[in-house]
């Protein structure tokens, strides 16, 4: 299913707090959903701490390989916010106070009668040659350089920035999906499902186990970009579930009177 | 703060469902918390899909570099569960049905009067030479080979396996932390906080913005392995917050009568 028109993406989430467990990331899952809706394939995610070397290395590996790289975190005003510096280093350009960003921030703080401190001015720093990503929530812009989209870590701000960004990206062919609840555990369906997958190579069939504390069930998700192929695969998955259900009910009526299984 | 006695770790979360947004990962944050408690530094996380090449590449990069690598996902019975194969490939050993795992699973299914299908037998496959990680929830074991700990993706099973694993690792010096709520946004504290960090190089001071829909506040977290250094840094952070609060109240009493700021 390699298709040159399908764009690929990676995410780099930045922040010690994600690696210490203090903050549970909320941006990865959100980005994943938004990109899927936009028909862009998220292929890899990395999380690194607030260390310049780690950020530069991950960024270089990802931007080389994927069409888009989206980052979250590290663009605030404090000493541990070093994403702008690290991105500048990766691109080999100076990290400067952007005049437009300085203007936006200065005006906003003036309007609020608040001091435009050195720390706040840090938020206007970005790699030379960047374009802004608007921040309707708290003004300080994200930025784009090359194929790298640098956004805030605070989820409300990340989401607002991402909405702006995604609207500017060429839309891919959206991945369609069909979800089928299945009352059987993966062990009951694995072999049959493997055969269904083999018969429908244009689709990707995922099996997601759910454990309710006593027994496993699964949700089967058929994905693909071609609606007809998707329908055909989903039809065969549904037939498989029905056949297994009838088989189980046959077994139950034979077992009648033996009581519940342990 | 390089310390040879501190062990480092990475996590590799495996599964297309994490990259499509269908499933929101719950294991990364949990692992991060557990490792922090155990005094082990989680340095990097990667998420890749169910593709052998991507898994092998990430695994090789991480196991070379960090003391421990923990993986989640891809060890179930369905066709898209390819973690055991990928790990075997990375280590250059065959992926075999482990006799002990076959015994455990076969017995469990017999006890439940369920068929031990080919698909279920897949769950007994692991790289030759692996040791088991017990699975008290659903029997099918995870495994350890070299410095790689391979665990299930279902959070209840991942957590149970991790409890077992962490108990076997040499405990590091636990990272201590002190959390101080701060009613100021990062822009108000950035410069001062940078100075406090500079004065306390043995600690790491993080600043975590919170946005309540109207304004930012922060939580300041001082971390370190030495209790005395931690106390000293936390003391200076608290003094900084107090000084800023007094300054703000001074400003407010001057502003008396001018009403609320926009």
Coordinates of C-alpha atoms in Angstrom, one line a residue:
Chain A
X1 CA 0.0 0.0 0.0
X2 CA 2.9 2.4 -0.6
X3 CA 1.4 5.5 -2.1
X4 CA 3.4 8.6 -2.9
X5 CA 0.4 10.8 -2.5
X6 CA 0.0 9.8 1.2
X7 CA 1.9 12.1 3.5
X8 CA 3.7 10.7 6.5
X9 CA 4.3 12.4 9.8
X10 CA 6.1 12.0 13.1
X11 CA 5.6 13.6 16.5
X12 CA 8.2 14.7 19.0
X13 CA 6.9 15.5 22.5
X14 CA 9.4 17.4 24.6
X15 CA 9.5 17.7 28.4
X16 CA 11.1 16.1 31.5
X17 CA 7.6 16.1 33.1
X18 CA 6.4 13.5 30.5
X19 CA 9.3 11.2 31.3
X20 CA 9.0 11.5 35.1
X21 CA 5.3 10.6 35.0
X22 CA 4.3 14.0 36.6
X23 CA 2.4 15.0 33.5
X24 CA 0.4 12.5 31.4
X25 CA 0.7 13.4 27.8
X26 CA -2.6 14.4 26.1
X27 CA -1.2 15.7 22.8
X28 CA 0.0 12.5 21.2
X29 CA -3.5 10.8 21.1
X30 CA -5.1 14.1 19.9
X31 CA -2.6 14.6 17.1
X32 CA -3.0 10.9 16.1
X33 CA -6.8 11.4 15.8
X34 CA -6.5 14.7 13.9
X35 CA -4.0 13.3 11.4
X36 CA -6.0 10.2 10.8
X37 CA -9.0 12.4 10.0
X38 CA -6.8 14.5 7.6
X39 CA -5.6 11.4 5.8
X40 CA -2.0 11.8 7.0
X41 CA -0.1 8.7 8.3
X42 CA 1.4 9.2 11.8
X43 CA 4.3 6.7 11.6
X44 CA 6.4 7.4 14.7
X45 CA 6.3 9.3 18.0
X46 CA 9.2 10.1 20.3
X47 CA 9.3 11.6 23.7
X48 CA 12.5 13.2 25.0
X49 CA 13.4 15.4 27.9
X50 CA 14.5 19.0 28.1
X51 CA 18.0 18.3 26.8
X52 CA 19.2 20.1 23.7
X53 CA 21.2 17.1 22.3
X54 CA 18.3 14.7 22.7
X55 CA 15.9 17.1 21.0
X56 CA 18.3 17.9 18.1
X57 CA 19.0 14.2 17.5
X58 CA 15.4 13.1 17.5
X59 CA 14.4 16.1 15.3
X60 CA 17.0 15.4 12.7
X61 CA 16.1 11.7 12.5
X62 CA 12.4 12.4 12.1
X63 CA 12.5 15.4 9.8
X64 CA 14.7 13.6 7.4
X65 CA 12.4 10.7 7.2
X66 CA 8.8 11.9 7.3
X67 CA 7.0 14.6 5.4
X68 CA 5.9 16.5 8.6
X69 CA 7.2 16.6 12.1
X70 CA 5.0 18.1 14.8
X71 CA 6.5 19.0 18.2
X72 CA 4.9 19.8 21.5
X73 CA 6.4 21.5 24.5
X74 CA 9.3 23.6 25.5
X75 CA 8.4 27.0 24.0
X76 CA 7.4 28.8 27.2
X77 CA 9.3 31.6 29.0
X78 CA 11.3 29.6 31.6
X79 CA 14.9 28.3 31.6
X80 CA 13.8 24.8 30.8
X81 CA 12.0 25.9 27.6
X82 CA 14.8 25.2 25.1
X83 CA 12.9 23.9 22.0
X84 CA 13.4 27.1 19.9
X85 CA 17.2 26.9 20.6
X86 CA 17.3 23.2 19.8
X87 CA 15.3 23.6 16.5
X88 CA 17.6 26.4 15.5
X89 CA 20.6 24.3 16.1
X90 CA 19.1 21.4 14.1
X91 CA 18.5 23.8 11.2
X92 CA 21.9 25.5 11.6
X93 CA 20.3 29.0 11.9
X94 CA 20.4 31.6 14.7
X95 CA 17.6 31.7 17.3
X96 CA 16.4 35.3 17.3
X97 CA 13.7 37.4 18.9
X98 CA 11.3 37.6 16.0
X99 CA 10.1 41.2 15.5
X100 CA 6.5 40.3 14.7
X101 CA 6.3 38.0 17.7
X102 CA 7.8 40.7 19.9
X103 CA 5.2 43.1 18.6
X104 CA 2.3 40.8 19.3
X105 CA 3.5 39.9 22.8
X106 CA 4.5 43.5 23.7
X107 CA 1.1 44.7 22.7
X108 CA -0.8 42.0 24.6
X109 CA 1.1 42.7 27.8
X110 CA 0.7 46.4 27.4
X111 CA -3.1 45.9 27.0
X112 CA -3.1 43.9 30.2
X113 CA -0.9 46.4 32.0
X114 CA 1.7 43.7 32.6
X115 CA 5.4 43.9 32.3
X116 CA 7.0 42.4 29.1
X117 CA 9.7 40.8 31.1
X118 CA 12.9 39.2 29.7
X119 CA 11.3 35.8 30.4
X120 CA 8.2 36.7 28.4
X121 CA 10.4 38.0 25.6
X122 CA 11.9 34.5 25.4
X123 CA 8.6 33.4 23.9
X124 CA 9.3 35.5 20.8
X125 CA 12.5 33.6 20.1
X126 CA 12.5 31.4 17.0
X127 CA 14.8 30.1 14.4
X128 CA 15.6 32.7 11.8
X129 CA 13.3 32.3 8.8
X130 CA 10.4 30.7 10.7
X131 CA 6.8 31.4 10.0
X132 CA 4.4 31.9 12.9
X133 CA 1.7 29.5 14.0
X134 CA -1.1 31.6 15.5
X135 CA -1.9 31.1 19.2
X136 CA -5.5 32.3 19.8
X137 CA -5.3 31.1 23.4
X138 CA -2.3 32.9 24.9
X139 CA -0.8 34.9 22.0
X140 CA 2.8 33.6 22.0
X141 CA 3.1 32.0 18.6
X142 CA 4.4 28.6 17.6
X143 CA 6.5 28.4 14.5
X144 CA 7.2 26.4 11.3
X145 CA 10.6 25.9 9.8
X146 CA 11.2 23.5 6.9
X147 CA 8.8 20.6 7.6
X148 CA 8.9 21.0 11.4
X149 CA 5.8 22.5 13.2
X150 CA 6.7 23.6 16.7
X151 CA 3.7 23.9 19.0
X152 CA 3.0 24.5 22.7
X153 CA 2.8 21.6 25.3
X154 CA -0.3 23.0 27.1
X155 CA -3.1 20.9 25.5
X156 CA -5.5 23.8 24.9
X157 CA -2.8 25.7 23.1
X158 CA -1.5 22.7 21.3
X159 CA -4.9 21.9 20.0
X160 CA -5.6 25.4 18.8
X161 CA -2.3 25.6 17.0
X162 CA -2.8 22.2 15.4
X163 CA -6.2 23.3 14.1
X164 CA -4.5 26.1 12.3
X165 CA -1.7 24.0 11.0
X166 CA -3.8 21.1 9.7
X167 CA -6.0 23.5 7.7
X168 CA -2.8 24.5 5.7
X169 CA -1.7 21.0 4.9
X170 CA -2.8 19.3 1.6
X171 CA -5.5 16.8 2.6
X172 CA -4.7 13.2 1.9
X173 CA -7.1 10.5 1.1
X174 CA -8.8 9.9 4.4
X175 CA -8.4 6.5 6.0
X176 CA -11.8 4.9 6.4
X177 CA -12.5 2.5 9.2
X178 CA -15.2 0.2 10.3
X179 CA -15.3 -1.1 13.8
X180 CA -16.9 -4.4 14.7
X181 CA -17.4 -5.4 18.4
X182 CA -16.5 -9.1 18.8
X183 CA -17.5 -11.1 21.9
X184 CA -14.5 -13.5 21.5
X185 CA -11.0 -13.1 22.9
X186 CA -8.1 -12.9 20.5
X187 CA -7.2 -16.5 21.0
X188 CA -10.6 -17.6 19.6
X189 CA -10.3 -15.5 16.5
X190 CA -6.6 -15.2 15.8
X191 CA -6.3 -17.9 13.1
X192 CA -9.5 -17.0 11.3
X193 CA -8.8 -13.3 11.4
X194 CA -5.3 -13.9 10.0
X195 CA -7.0 -15.6 7.0
X196 CA -9.4 -12.7 6.5
X197 CA -6.5 -10.3 6.6
X198 CA -4.6 -12.3 4.0
X199 CA -7.7 -12.3 1.7
X200 CA -8.0 -8.5 2.0
X201 CA -4.4 -7.1 1.5
X202 CA -5.7 -3.6 0.6
X203 CA -7.0 -3.2 4.1
X204 CA -5.4 -3.4 7.5
X205 CA -7.4 -5.3 10.1
X206 CA -6.5 -4.6 13.8
X207 CA -7.7 -6.5 16.8
X208 CA -7.9 -4.7 20.1
X209 CA -8.4 -6.8 23.2
X210 CA -10.5 -5.6 26.0
X211 CA -10.3 -7.2 29.4
X212 CA -13.2 -6.5 31.8
X213 CA -11.5 -8.1 34.8
X214 CA -12.9 -11.6 34.0
X215 CA -12.6 -12.3 30.3
X216 CA -11.3 -10.9 27.1
X217 CA -13.3 -9.6 24.2
X218 CA -12.1 -7.7 21.2
X219 CA -12.9 -4.8 18.9
X220 CA -12.0 -5.5 15.3
X221 CA -11.2 -2.5 13.2
X222 CA -10.9 -2.7 9.4
X223 CA -9.0 0.3 7.9
X224 CA -8.4 1.2 4.3
X225 CA -8.5 4.1 1.8
X226 CA -10.7 2.3 -0.7
X227 CA -14.4 2.1 0.3
X228 CA -15.1 -1.0 -1.7
X229 CA -12.2 -3.0 -0.4
X230 CA -13.1 -1.9 3.1
X231 CA -16.7 -3.1 2.7
X232 CA -15.6 -6.5 1.4
X233 CA -13.2 -7.0 4.3
X234 CA -15.7 -5.8 6.9
X235 CA -18.3 -8.2 5.4
X236 CA -15.9 -11.1 5.9
X237 CA -15.0 -10.1 9.4
X238 CA -18.7 -9.9 10.3
X239 CA -19.3 -13.3 8.8
X240 CA -16.4 -14.7 10.8
X241 CA -17.9 -13.4 14.1
X242 CA -21.3 -14.8 13.1
X243 CA -19.9 -18.2 12.4
X244 CA -18.0 -18.3 15.7
X245 CA -21.1 -17.2 17.6
X246 CA -23.2 -20.0 16.0
X247 CA -20.5 -22.5 16.8
X248 CA -20.4 -21.3 20.4
X249 CA -24.2 -21.5 20.7
X250 CA -24.1 -25.0 19.3
X251 CA -21.5 -26.0 21.9
X252 CA -23.6 -24.4 24.6
X253 CA -26.7 -26.4 23.8
X254 CA -24.6 -29.6 23.8
X255 CA -23.2 -28.6 27.2
X256 CA -26.8 -28.0 28.6
X257 CA -26.9 -28.9 32.2
X258 CA -23.2 -29.0 32.8
X259 CA -23.4 -25.5 34.3
X260 CA -21.1 -22.5 34.0
X261 CA -17.4 -23.2 33.1
X262 CA -14.7 -22.2 35.6
Chain B
X1 CA 24.8 15.1 37.4
X2 CA 26.1 12.1 35.5
X3 CA 26.2 9.2 38.0
X4 CA 27.2 5.7 36.8
X5 CA 25.1 4.1 39.5
X6 CA 21.9 5.6 38.1
X7 CA 20.3 3.3 35.6
X8 CA 18.7 4.7 32.4
X9 CA 15.7 3.3 30.6
X10 CA 13.7 3.7 27.4
X11 CA 10.2 2.6 26.4
X12 CA 9.0 1.3 23.1
X13 CA 5.2 1.2 22.8
X14 CA 4.1 -0.9 19.8
X15 CA 0.8 -0.7 18.0
X16 CA -1.0 0.9 15.0
X17 CA -3.9 1.7 17.2
X18 CA -1.7 4.2 19.2
X19 CA -0.7 6.0 16.0
X20 CA -4.2 6.1 14.6
X21 CA -5.6 7.7 17.8
X22 CA -8.0 4.8 18.3
X23 CA -6.3 3.8 21.5
X24 CA -4.9 6.4 23.9
X25 CA -1.8 5.0 25.5
X26 CA -2.0 4.5 29.2
X27 CA 1.3 2.6 29.7
X28 CA 3.8 5.3 29.1
X29 CA 2.7 7.5 32.0
X30 CA 2.4 4.5 34.3
X31 CA 5.9 3.2 33.4
X32 CA 7.3 6.8 33.9
X33 CA 5.8 7.0 37.4
X34 CA 6.9 3.5 38.4
X35 CA 10.5 4.1 37.2
X36 CA 10.7 7.4 38.9
X37 CA 9.7 5.7 42.2
X38 CA 12.3 3.1 41.6
X39 CA 15.1 5.6 41.0
X40 CA 15.5 4.7 37.3
X41 CA 15.8 7.5 34.7
X42 CA 13.4 7.1 31.8
X43 CA 15.3 9.0 29.0
X44 CA 13.3 8.3 25.9
X45 CA 10.0 6.9 24.6
X46 CA 9.2 5.8 21.1
X47 CA 5.9 4.7 19.6
X48 CA 5.9 2.7 16.4
X49 CA 3.3 0.7 14.5
X50 CA 3.0 -3.0 13.9
X51 CA 5.8 -3.1 11.3
X52 CA 8.8 -5.4 11.9
X53 CA 11.4 -3.1 10.4
X54 CA 10.2 -0.2 12.5
X55 CA 10.2 -2.2 15.7
X56 CA 13.7 -3.8 15.1
X57 CA 15.2 -0.4 14.3
X58 CA 13.8 1.3 17.3
X59 CA 14.7 -1.6 19.6
X60 CA 18.3 -1.7 18.4
X61 CA 18.7 2.0 18.8
X62 CA 17.3 2.0 22.4
X63 CA 18.8 -1.2 23.8
X64 CA 22.3 -0.1 22.7
X65 CA 22.0 3.1 24.5
X66 CA 20.0 2.6 27.7
X67 CA 20.4 0.1 30.5
X68 CA 16.8 -1.2 30.2
X69 CA 14.2 -1.1 27.4
X70 CA 10.6 -1.8 28.2
X71 CA 8.1 -2.6 25.5
X72 CA 4.3 -2.7 25.4
X73 CA 2.0 -4.4 22.9
X74 CA 2.1 -6.9 20.1
X75 CA 2.4 -10.1 22.1
X76 CA -1.2 -11.4 21.7
X77 CA -2.5 -14.2 19.4
X78 CA -3.5 -12.3 16.3
X79 CA -1.7 -11.8 13.0
X80 CA -0.8 -8.2 13.8
X81 CA 1.0 -9.3 17.0
X82 CA 4.6 -9.4 15.7
X83 CA 6.7 -8.2 18.7
X84 CA 8.1 -11.6 19.5
X85 CA 9.3 -12.0 15.9
X86 CA 10.7 -8.5 15.8
X87 CA 12.6 -8.9 19.1
X88 CA 14.0 -12.3 17.9
X89 CA 15.2 -10.7 14.7
X90 CA 16.9 -7.8 16.6
X91 CA 18.7 -10.3 18.7
X92 CA 19.5 -12.7 15.8
X93 CA 17.9 -15.7 17.4
X94 CA 15.0 -17.9 16.3
X95 CA 11.5 -17.2 17.6
X96 CA 10.2 -20.5 19.0
X97 CA 7.2 -21.9 20.9
X98 CA 8.6 -21.9 24.4
X99 CA 7.9 -25.3 26.1
X100 CA 7.2 -23.8 29.5
X101 CA 4.8 -21.2 28.1
X102 CA 3.1 -23.9 26.0
X103 CA 2.6 -25.9 29.2
X104 CA 1.2 -23.0 31.1
X105 CA -1.2 -22.0 28.4
X106 CA -2.3 -25.5 27.5
X107 CA -3.1 -26.2 31.1
X108 CA -5.0 -23.0 31.5
X109 CA -7.2 -23.6 28.4
X110 CA -7.8 -27.2 29.4
X111 CA -8.9 -26.1 32.8
X112 CA -11.3 -23.7 31.2
X113 CA -12.4 -26.4 28.7
X114 CA -11.3 -24.2 25.8
X115 CA -9.5 -25.1 22.7
X116 CA -5.7 -24.3 22.7
X117 CA -5.9 -23.0 19.1
X118 CA -2.9 -22.2 16.8
X119 CA -3.6 -18.6 17.4
X120 CA -3.4 -19.1 21.2
X121 CA -0.2 -21.1 20.8
X122 CA 1.3 -17.9 19.1
X123 CA 1.3 -16.4 22.6
X124 CA 3.9 -19.0 23.7
X125 CA 6.4 -17.8 21.0
X126 CA 9.4 -15.9 22.2
X127 CA 13.1 -15.4 21.2
X128 CA 15.2 -18.5 22.0
X129 CA 16.9 -18.0 25.4
X130 CA 14.3 -15.6 26.9
X131 CA 13.1 -15.8 30.5
X132 CA 9.4 -15.4 31.3
X133 CA 7.7 -12.4 32.8
X134 CA 4.8 -13.8 34.8
X135 CA 1.3 -12.8 33.8
X136 CA -1.0 -13.1 36.8
X137 CA -4.0 -11.7 34.8
X138 CA -4.3 -13.8 31.7
X139 CA -1.4 -16.3 31.9
X140 CA 0.4 -15.7 28.6
X141 CA 3.9 -14.6 29.8
X142 CA 5.9 -11.6 28.7
X143 CA 9.6 -12.2 28.3
X144 CA 13.1 -10.8 29.0
X145 CA 16.0 -11.1 26.6
X146 CA 19.2 -9.2 27.2
X147 CA 18.2 -5.8 28.6
X148 CA 14.8 -5.8 26.8
X149 CA 11.6 -6.4 28.8
X150 CA 8.7 -7.4 26.6
X151 CA 5.2 -6.8 28.1
X152 CA 1.6 -6.8 27.0
X153 CA -0.2 -3.7 25.8
X154 CA -3.5 -4.2 27.7
X155 CA -2.9 -1.8 30.7
X156 CA -4.0 -4.3 33.4
X157 CA -1.6 -6.9 32.1
X158 CA 1.2 -4.4 31.5
X159 CA 1.0 -3.1 35.0
X160 CA 1.0 -6.5 36.6
X161 CA 4.0 -7.6 34.5
X162 CA 5.8 -4.3 35.3
X163 CA 5.3 -4.9 39.1
X164 CA 7.1 -8.2 38.7
X165 CA 9.9 -6.8 36.6
X166 CA 10.6 -3.7 38.8
X167 CA 11.0 -5.9 41.8
X168 CA 13.9 -7.7 40.1
X169 CA 15.8 -4.5 39.1
X170 CA 18.5 -3.1 41.4
X171 CA 16.9 0.0 43.1
X172 CA 18.5 3.3 42.2
X173 CA 18.7 6.3 44.4
X174 CA 15.2 7.6 44.3
X175 CA 14.6 11.0 42.8
X176 CA 13.1 13.2 45.5
X177 CA 10.8 16.0 44.5
X178 CA 9.1 19.0 46.1
X179 CA 6.1 20.6 44.4
X180 CA 5.2 24.2 45.0
X181 CA 2.0 25.7 43.6
X182 CA 2.7 29.2 42.2
X183 CA -0.1 31.7 41.4
X184 CA 2.0 33.4 38.7
X185 CA 2.3 32.5 35.0
X186 CA 5.7 31.5 33.6
X187 CA 6.3 34.9 32.1
X188 CA 6.2 36.5 35.6
X189 CA 8.7 34.0 37.1
X190 CA 10.9 32.9 34.2
X191 CA 13.8 35.2 34.8
X192 CA 13.9 34.8 38.6
X193 CA 13.4 31.0 38.3
X194 CA 16.3 30.8 35.9
X195 CA 18.5 32.4 38.5
X196 CA 17.3 30.1 41.2
X197 CA 18.1 27.1 38.9
X198 CA 21.6 28.5 38.3
X199 CA 22.2 28.8 42.0
X200 CA 21.2 25.1 42.6
X201 CA 22.8 23.1 39.9
X202 CA 22.4 19.8 41.7
X203 CA 18.7 20.0 41.4
X204 CA 16.4 20.3 38.4
X205 CA 13.6 22.8 38.6
X206 CA 10.7 22.3 36.3
X207 CA 7.9 24.8 35.7
X208 CA 4.5 23.4 34.5
X209 CA 2.0 25.9 33.3
X210 CA -1.6 25.4 34.0
X211 CA -4.3 27.3 32.0
X212 CA -7.7 27.6 33.6
X213 CA -9.3 29.1 30.5
X214 CA -8.6 32.6 31.7
X215 CA -5.1 32.9 33.0
X216 CA -2.0 30.9 33.6
X217 CA -0.6 29.7 36.9
X218 CA 2.3 27.2 37.4
X219 CA 3.4 24.4 39.5
X220 CA 7.1 24.5 40.2
X221 CA 8.7 21.1 40.9
X222 CA 12.2 20.8 42.3
X223 CA 13.8 17.4 41.8
X224 CA 17.1 15.9 43.0
X225 CA 18.7 12.9 44.5
X226 CA 20.2 14.8 47.5
X227 CA 17.8 15.8 50.2
X228 CA 19.8 18.8 51.5
X229 CA 20.3 20.3 48.0
X230 CA 16.6 19.8 47.4
X231 CA 15.6 21.6 50.6
X232 CA 17.9 24.5 49.8
X233 CA 16.5 24.9 46.2
X234 CA 12.9 24.5 47.4
X235 CA 13.5 27.2 50.0
X236 CA 14.7 29.6 47.4
X237 CA 11.8 28.9 45.1
X238 CA 9.3 29.5 48.0
X239 CA 11.1 32.7 48.8
X240 CA 10.8 33.8 45.2
X241 CA 7.0 33.1 45.2
X242 CA 6.6 35.1 48.4
X243 CA 8.5 38.0 47.1
X244 CA 6.5 38.1 43.9
X245 CA 3.3 37.9 45.9
X246 CA 4.2 40.8 48.1
X247 CA 5.2 42.8 45.0
X248 CA 1.8 42.0 43.4
X249 CA -0.1 43.0 46.5
X250 CA 1.9 46.2 46.7
X251 CA 1.0 47.0 43.1
X252 CA -2.7 46.1 43.9
X253 CA -2.9 48.5 46.8
X254 CA -1.4 51.2 44.6
X255 CA -4.0 50.4 41.9
X256 CA -6.8 50.6 44.5
X257 CA -9.9 52.0 42.8
X258 CA -8.8 51.5 39.3
X259 CA -10.9 48.4 39.0
X260 CA -10.1 45.0 37.5
X261 CA -7.6 44.7 34.7
X262 CA -8.8 43.5 31.3

